[in-house]
Amino acid sequence: MKASLSKLRTLFLLGAITLILSACGRENLTALVPKGYGADESMKLILLTTIVMTFVFLVVIIALVLVIFKFRKKKGDPVINPVQVEGNKTLEAVWTIIPIILVVIMAVPTVVATFQLADTTDQESYINIDVTGYQYWWHYEYVNEEITTSQDMYVPVNTKVYLNLITKDVLHSFWVPSISGKLDVNPENVNTMFIEAYEEGVYFGKCAELCGPSHSLMDFKVVVVSEEEYDQWVKDMQDFDSEELELDTVAAEGRALFEEKGCLSCHATDSQNYTAGNQPIGPDLTQFADRSRFAGILEPTKESLTDWIKDPDAIKPGNLMTGTYGELNDDEIDKIAEFLLQLSPSDVTAASKE
Ligand code: CUA
């Protein structure tokens, strides 16, 4: 009875672990379901390493079990003093050479992949985006297209996109697990990587370097669209002029307040504002209404937006927006939110890809 109870307990434990671990990955936020070149290369290396390690594990465990059970002293065996040996050149050579071979098997493809992923010789022929990390958001400048945006990065499917990474403040790390490996974002030198996504969709990106109290909220998205949609999006972004937006009365009042209250001194509402190379203070809001999330984690709804404007620090501790603007009453917040939720330059949106 006792034995079967403990067996049951072990089974239950195993089941629980399987259940918990199986929920570890989200399909658009996991390196284990690769949807891009870099992630694919990483996955191949993960598999190779796992196979080699499993082989080592099995050999060691089998040898151990064999030794324990085969050579243990059995009932009635005479007490003997085993022959004392020392040094065995053949054995020592074997257990030195085998690990070296195993390390080479893992090292060669790793080094090859590392160099391939760092190769930027064809950079000029592809889309280039200057990516700047800020506490706790990301700014994107599409170099040749001369458009800027933040948080949601639009890229075409099945083509290389080069990212030139730098930070305005502390160290960050750019990581879209489903599409590529991560790369450090330093303040003094530009680090370049490329991403190439194989499937359309919205992929979740994470800052992978501890950068302050809201590090875990420094999320972003890579929106992978078809080539036609990408061209359309670029054109829409280039043509967009928020002054020309036809707004309803409330939103128009919101736009006036947005300027009056100084929001505009940190947040652009037109992509063109930075192309001269000036740097933004706060996230570019050009396509705010099209965002998959804002402030990294919030759905772009009226409710979450008013909550955010009321007290950003309650949602994202340590963000630099808190305390930079005066008191706004509920009515003013409501109008500003209404305005932001109409900033939609294009029909190509993250929502249409989610
Ligand atoms: Cu930026 Cu963590």
Coordinates of C-alpha atoms and ligand atoms in Angstrom, one line a residue:
M1 CA 0.0 0.0 0.0
K2 CA 2.8 2.4 1.1
A3 CA 4.8 1.6 -2.1
S4 CA 1.9 2.3 -4.4
L5 CA 1.2 5.5 -2.6
S6 CA 4.7 6.8 -3.1
K7 CA 4.6 5.7 -6.8
L8 CA 1.4 7.6 -7.2
R9 CA 3.1 10.7 -5.6
T10 CA 6.0 10.4 -8.0
L11 CA 3.7 10.1 -11.0
F12 CA 1.7 13.1 -9.8
L13 CA 4.9 15.2 -9.3
L14 CA 6.1 14.2 -12.8
G15 CA 2.8 15.1 -14.3
A16 CA 2.8 18.5 -12.5
I17 CA 6.3 19.3 -13.7
T18 CA 5.4 18.4 -17.3
L19 CA 2.3 20.5 -17.2
I20 CA 4.2 23.5 -15.7
L21 CA 7.1 23.3 -18.1
S22 CA 4.9 22.8 -21.2
A23 CA 3.4 26.2 -20.5
C24 CA 6.9 27.8 -20.4
G25 CA 6.9 29.0 -24.0
R26 CA 4.6 31.4 -25.8
E27 CA 4.7 30.7 -29.5
N28 CA 5.7 34.3 -30.4
L29 CA 8.2 34.5 -27.5
T30 CA 10.2 31.4 -27.6
A31 CA 13.6 30.4 -29.0
L32 CA 12.2 26.8 -29.2
V33 CA 9.8 27.5 -32.1
P34 CA 12.2 29.4 -34.4
K35 CA 10.5 31.7 -37.0
G36 CA 13.7 33.4 -38.3
Y37 CA 17.2 32.8 -39.4
G38 CA 19.1 33.6 -36.2
A39 CA 16.6 31.6 -34.0
D40 CA 16.8 28.7 -36.5
E41 CA 20.6 28.6 -36.2
S42 CA 20.4 28.8 -32.4
M43 CA 17.9 25.9 -32.4
K44 CA 20.2 23.7 -34.5
L45 CA 23.0 24.4 -32.0
I46 CA 20.7 23.7 -29.0
L47 CA 19.7 20.3 -30.6
L48 CA 23.3 19.4 -31.4
T49 CA 24.5 20.2 -27.9
T50 CA 21.6 18.4 -26.3
I51 CA 22.4 15.2 -28.4
V52 CA 26.1 15.3 -27.4
M53 CA 25.3 15.9 -23.8
T54 CA 22.6 13.2 -23.7
F55 CA 25.2 10.8 -25.2
V56 CA 27.7 11.7 -22.4
F57 CA 25.0 11.4 -19.8
L58 CA 23.9 8.0 -20.9
V59 CA 27.5 6.6 -21.2
V60 CA 28.3 7.8 -17.7
I61 CA 25.1 6.6 -16.1
I62 CA 25.3 3.2 -17.8
A63 CA 28.9 2.7 -16.7
L64 CA 28.0 3.8 -13.2
V65 CA 25.0 1.5 -12.8
L66 CA 27.0 -1.4 -14.3
V67 CA 29.9 -0.9 -11.9
I68 CA 27.6 -0.5 -8.8
F69 CA 25.5 -3.7 -9.6
K70 CA 27.9 -6.0 -11.3
F71 CA 30.9 -5.5 -9.1
R72 CA 29.3 -5.1 -5.7
K73 CA 30.2 -7.5 -3.0
K74 CA 27.6 -10.3 -2.8
K75 CA 26.5 -12.3 0.2
G76 CA 29.1 -15.0 0.9
D77 CA 31.9 -13.4 -1.2
P78 CA 35.2 -13.7 0.6
V79 CA 36.7 -10.5 1.9
I80 CA 39.6 -9.7 -0.5
N81 CA 42.0 -6.9 -0.9
P82 CA 41.6 -5.9 -4.6
V83 CA 44.7 -5.6 -6.8
Q84 CA 46.0 -2.1 -6.5
V85 CA 46.6 -0.4 -9.8
E86 CA 47.7 3.0 -10.8
G87 CA 48.0 4.7 -14.2
N88 CA 46.6 3.3 -17.4
K89 CA 47.8 5.2 -20.5
T90 CA 45.2 3.7 -22.8
L91 CA 42.3 4.6 -20.6
E92 CA 43.7 8.1 -19.9
A93 CA 44.1 8.8 -23.6
V94 CA 40.6 7.6 -24.3
W95 CA 38.9 9.8 -21.7
T96 CA 41.0 12.8 -22.8
I97 CA 40.5 12.4 -26.6
I98 CA 36.7 11.6 -26.5
P99 CA 35.8 14.9 -24.7
I100 CA 38.1 16.8 -27.1
I101 CA 36.3 15.3 -30.1
L102 CA 32.9 16.1 -28.5
V103 CA 33.9 19.7 -27.8
V104 CA 35.1 20.1 -31.4
I105 CA 31.8 18.6 -32.7
M106 CA 30.0 21.4 -30.8
A107 CA 32.5 24.2 -31.3
V108 CA 32.9 24.1 -35.1
P109 CA 29.3 24.7 -36.0
T110 CA 29.0 27.3 -33.1
V111 CA 31.9 29.3 -34.4
V112 CA 30.7 29.1 -38.0
A113 CA 27.2 30.3 -37.0
T114 CA 28.6 33.1 -34.9
F115 CA 30.6 34.4 -37.8
Q116 CA 27.7 34.1 -40.2
L117 CA 25.4 36.0 -37.9
A118 CA 28.0 38.7 -37.4
D119 CA 28.7 39.1 -41.1
T120 CA 27.6 42.5 -42.3
T121 CA 29.2 42.7 -45.7
D122 CA 25.9 42.9 -47.6
Q123 CA 24.4 45.4 -45.2
E124 CA 24.1 48.2 -47.8
S125 CA 21.8 46.0 -50.0
Y126 CA 19.1 45.6 -47.3
I127 CA 16.8 47.6 -45.0
N128 CA 18.7 49.4 -42.2
I129 CA 17.1 50.5 -39.0
D130 CA 19.0 52.5 -36.4
V131 CA 17.7 51.2 -33.1
T132 CA 18.2 53.3 -29.9
G133 CA 17.4 51.9 -26.5
Y134 CA 16.0 54.2 -23.8
Q135 CA 14.9 53.4 -20.2
Y136 CA 12.4 51.7 -21.0
W137 CA 11.5 51.8 -24.7
W138 CA 12.9 51.5 -28.2
H139 CA 13.3 54.1 -30.9
Y140 CA 13.6 53.1 -34.6
E141 CA 14.9 55.2 -37.5
Y142 CA 14.5 53.6 -40.9
V143 CA 17.6 55.0 -42.5
N144 CA 16.8 55.0 -46.2
E145 CA 13.0 55.3 -45.8
E146 CA 13.5 58.3 -43.6
I147 CA 10.7 57.4 -41.2
T148 CA 10.8 57.0 -37.4
T149 CA 8.7 55.2 -34.9
S150 CA 9.0 53.4 -31.6
Q151 CA 8.1 50.1 -29.9
D152 CA 6.5 48.3 -32.8
M153 CA 9.1 47.6 -35.6
Y154 CA 7.6 46.8 -39.0
V155 CA 9.7 44.5 -41.3
P156 CA 9.0 42.5 -44.4
V157 CA 9.0 38.7 -44.3
N158 CA 11.9 36.7 -45.8
T159 CA 14.3 39.5 -46.1
K160 CA 17.3 40.6 -44.1
V161 CA 16.9 43.7 -42.0
Y162 CA 20.0 45.2 -40.4
L163 CA 19.7 46.7 -37.0
N164 CA 22.3 49.2 -35.8
L165 CA 22.0 49.2 -32.0
I166 CA 23.0 51.9 -29.6
T167 CA 21.6 53.2 -26.2
K168 CA 21.1 56.7 -24.9
D169 CA 21.5 55.7 -21.3
V170 CA 22.3 52.4 -19.7
L171 CA 23.1 49.0 -21.2
H172 CA 20.2 47.2 -22.8
S173 CA 20.0 44.0 -24.9
F174 CA 17.9 43.5 -28.0
W175 CA 16.2 40.2 -28.2
V176 CA 13.3 38.7 -30.2
P177 CA 13.6 35.1 -29.2
S178 CA 11.4 33.7 -32.0
I179 CA 13.4 35.4 -34.7
S180 CA 17.0 35.9 -33.6
G181 CA 19.5 35.7 -30.8
K182 CA 20.2 38.7 -28.6
L183 CA 22.8 41.5 -28.9
D184 CA 24.0 43.9 -26.3
V185 CA 23.1 47.6 -26.8
N186 CA 26.0 49.8 -25.6
P187 CA 26.3 53.5 -25.1
E188 CA 29.6 54.1 -27.0
N189 CA 29.6 51.8 -30.0
V190 CA 27.1 50.7 -32.5
N191 CA 26.5 46.9 -32.5
T192 CA 25.0 45.6 -35.7
M193 CA 22.9 42.4 -36.2
F194 CA 20.4 41.3 -38.8
I195 CA 17.0 39.7 -38.4
E196 CA 15.2 37.7 -41.0
A197 CA 11.7 36.4 -40.2
Y198 CA 10.2 33.5 -42.1
E199 CA 6.6 33.9 -41.2
E200 CA 4.3 36.9 -40.9
G201 CA 3.0 37.7 -37.5
V202 CA 3.7 39.8 -34.3
Y203 CA 6.7 38.6 -32.4
F204 CA 7.4 39.7 -28.8
G205 CA 10.8 41.3 -28.0
K206 CA 12.4 41.7 -24.6
C207 CA 15.2 43.8 -23.2
A208 CA 17.6 41.1 -22.0
E209 CA 19.9 43.2 -19.8
L210 CA 19.0 44.3 -16.3
C211 CA 18.6 48.1 -16.9
G212 CA 16.5 49.4 -14.0
P213 CA 13.3 48.9 -12.1
S214 CA 11.2 48.5 -15.2
H215 CA 13.6 46.3 -17.1
S216 CA 11.1 43.5 -17.3
L217 CA 8.6 45.8 -18.8
M218 CA 10.9 47.0 -21.6
D219 CA 9.0 45.0 -24.1
F220 CA 8.6 45.7 -27.9
K221 CA 7.2 44.0 -30.9
V222 CA 8.5 43.0 -34.3
V223 CA 5.6 43.1 -36.8
V224 CA 6.4 40.9 -39.8
V225 CA 4.3 41.7 -42.8
S226 CA 4.3 40.8 -46.5
E227 CA 6.5 42.8 -48.9
E228 CA 3.5 44.6 -50.4
E229 CA 2.2 45.5 -46.9
Y230 CA 5.6 46.7 -45.9
D231 CA 5.9 49.0 -48.9
Q232 CA 2.4 50.3 -48.2
W233 CA 3.2 50.9 -44.5
V234 CA 6.4 52.8 -45.4
K235 CA 4.5 55.0 -47.9
D236 CA 1.7 55.6 -45.4
M237 CA 4.2 56.6 -42.7
Q238 CA 6.1 58.9 -45.1
D239 CA 2.8 60.6 -46.2
F240 CA 1.3 60.9 -42.7
D241 CA 0.8 64.3 -41.3
S242 CA -1.1 64.4 -38.0
E243 CA -2.1 68.0 -38.7
E244 CA -4.2 66.8 -41.6
L245 CA -6.0 64.1 -39.6
E246 CA -9.7 64.5 -39.7
L247 CA -10.5 64.3 -36.0
D248 CA -13.9 64.4 -34.2
T249 CA -14.4 67.3 -31.8
V250 CA -13.2 65.5 -28.7
A251 CA -10.0 64.3 -30.4
A252 CA -9.4 67.7 -31.9
E253 CA -9.6 69.2 -28.4
G254 CA -7.2 66.5 -27.3
R255 CA -4.7 67.5 -30.0
A256 CA -4.9 71.1 -28.9
L257 CA -4.3 70.0 -25.3
F258 CA -1.4 67.7 -26.4
E259 CA 0.3 70.8 -27.7
E260 CA -0.8 73.2 -25.0
K261 CA 0.3 70.9 -22.1
G262 CA 3.8 70.3 -23.6
C263 CA 3.4 66.7 -24.5
L264 CA 4.7 67.5 -28.0
S265 CA 8.0 68.6 -26.6
C266 CA 8.8 65.0 -25.8
H267 CA 6.5 63.0 -28.1
A268 CA 6.3 63.5 -31.9
T269 CA 3.1 62.6 -33.7
D270 CA 4.7 62.7 -37.1
S271 CA 7.4 60.3 -38.2
Q272 CA 9.3 63.0 -40.0
N273 CA 10.2 65.0 -37.0
Y274 CA 13.5 63.3 -36.3
T275 CA 14.9 62.7 -39.7
A276 CA 17.3 65.6 -39.3
G277 CA 19.0 63.4 -36.7
N278 CA 17.7 65.1 -33.6
Q279 CA 16.9 62.6 -30.9
P280 CA 13.5 62.2 -29.3
I281 CA 13.0 62.5 -25.5
G282 CA 10.0 60.2 -25.3
P283 CA 8.6 57.6 -27.6
D284 CA 7.4 58.7 -31.1
L285 CA 3.6 58.3 -31.1
T286 CA 3.1 58.5 -34.9
Q287 CA 1.3 55.2 -35.1
F288 CA 0.1 55.0 -31.6
A289 CA -3.4 53.7 -32.4
D290 CA -1.9 50.9 -34.5
R291 CA 0.4 49.6 -31.7
S292 CA 0.2 46.1 -30.4
R293 CA 0.9 47.5 -26.9
F294 CA 2.0 50.8 -25.5
A295 CA 4.4 51.4 -22.6
G296 CA 5.6 48.0 -23.5
I297 CA 2.8 46.0 -21.9
L298 CA -0.5 47.8 -22.1
E299 CA -3.2 47.2 -24.7
P300 CA -4.0 50.5 -26.5
T301 CA -7.4 51.0 -25.1
K302 CA -9.0 54.1 -23.7
E303 CA -9.0 52.7 -20.2
S304 CA -5.4 51.7 -20.0
L305 CA -4.3 54.9 -21.7
T306 CA -6.1 57.1 -19.2
D307 CA -4.7 55.0 -16.3
W308 CA -1.2 55.4 -17.8
I309 CA -1.4 59.2 -18.2
K310 CA -2.8 59.6 -14.7
D311 CA 0.0 57.8 -13.0
P312 CA 2.7 56.2 -15.3
D313 CA 4.9 55.3 -12.3
A314 CA 2.2 53.0 -10.9
I315 CA 2.5 50.9 -14.1
K316 CA 6.1 51.3 -15.1
P317 CA 8.3 52.3 -12.1
G318 CA 11.2 54.5 -12.8
N319 CA 10.0 55.7 -16.2
L320 CA 11.1 59.2 -17.2
M321 CA 7.6 60.5 -18.0
T322 CA 6.4 60.7 -14.4
G323 CA 6.4 64.2 -13.1
T324 CA 7.3 65.9 -16.4
Y325 CA 3.9 67.4 -16.9
G326 CA 1.5 69.3 -14.7
E327 CA -1.8 68.1 -13.3
L328 CA -4.3 67.1 -15.9
N329 CA -8.0 66.7 -15.0
D330 CA -10.0 63.6 -16.0
D331 CA -11.7 65.5 -18.9
E332 CA -8.3 66.6 -20.3
I333 CA -6.8 63.1 -20.0
D334 CA -9.9 61.8 -21.7
K335 CA -9.5 64.1 -24.7
I336 CA -5.8 63.5 -25.1
A337 CA -6.4 59.7 -25.0
E338 CA -9.1 60.2 -27.7
F339 CA -6.6 62.0 -29.9
L340 CA -3.8 59.4 -29.4
L341 CA -6.2 56.6 -30.2
Q342 CA -6.8 58.2 -33.6
L343 CA -3.2 58.4 -34.6
S344 CA -3.2 55.7 -37.3
P345 CA -1.3 56.4 -40.5
S346 CA -1.8 53.0 -42.1
D347 CA -4.2 50.1 -42.5
V348 CA -1.2 47.8 -42.1
T349 CA -1.3 47.4 -38.3
A350 CA 0.0 45.0 -35.6
A351 CA -3.6 44.1 -34.8
S352 CA -4.1 42.9 -38.4
K353 CA -1.2 40.5 -37.9
E354 CA -1.9 39.2 -34.4
Ligands
CUA1 CU1 16.5 47.7 -21.1 CU2 16.4 45.8 -19.6

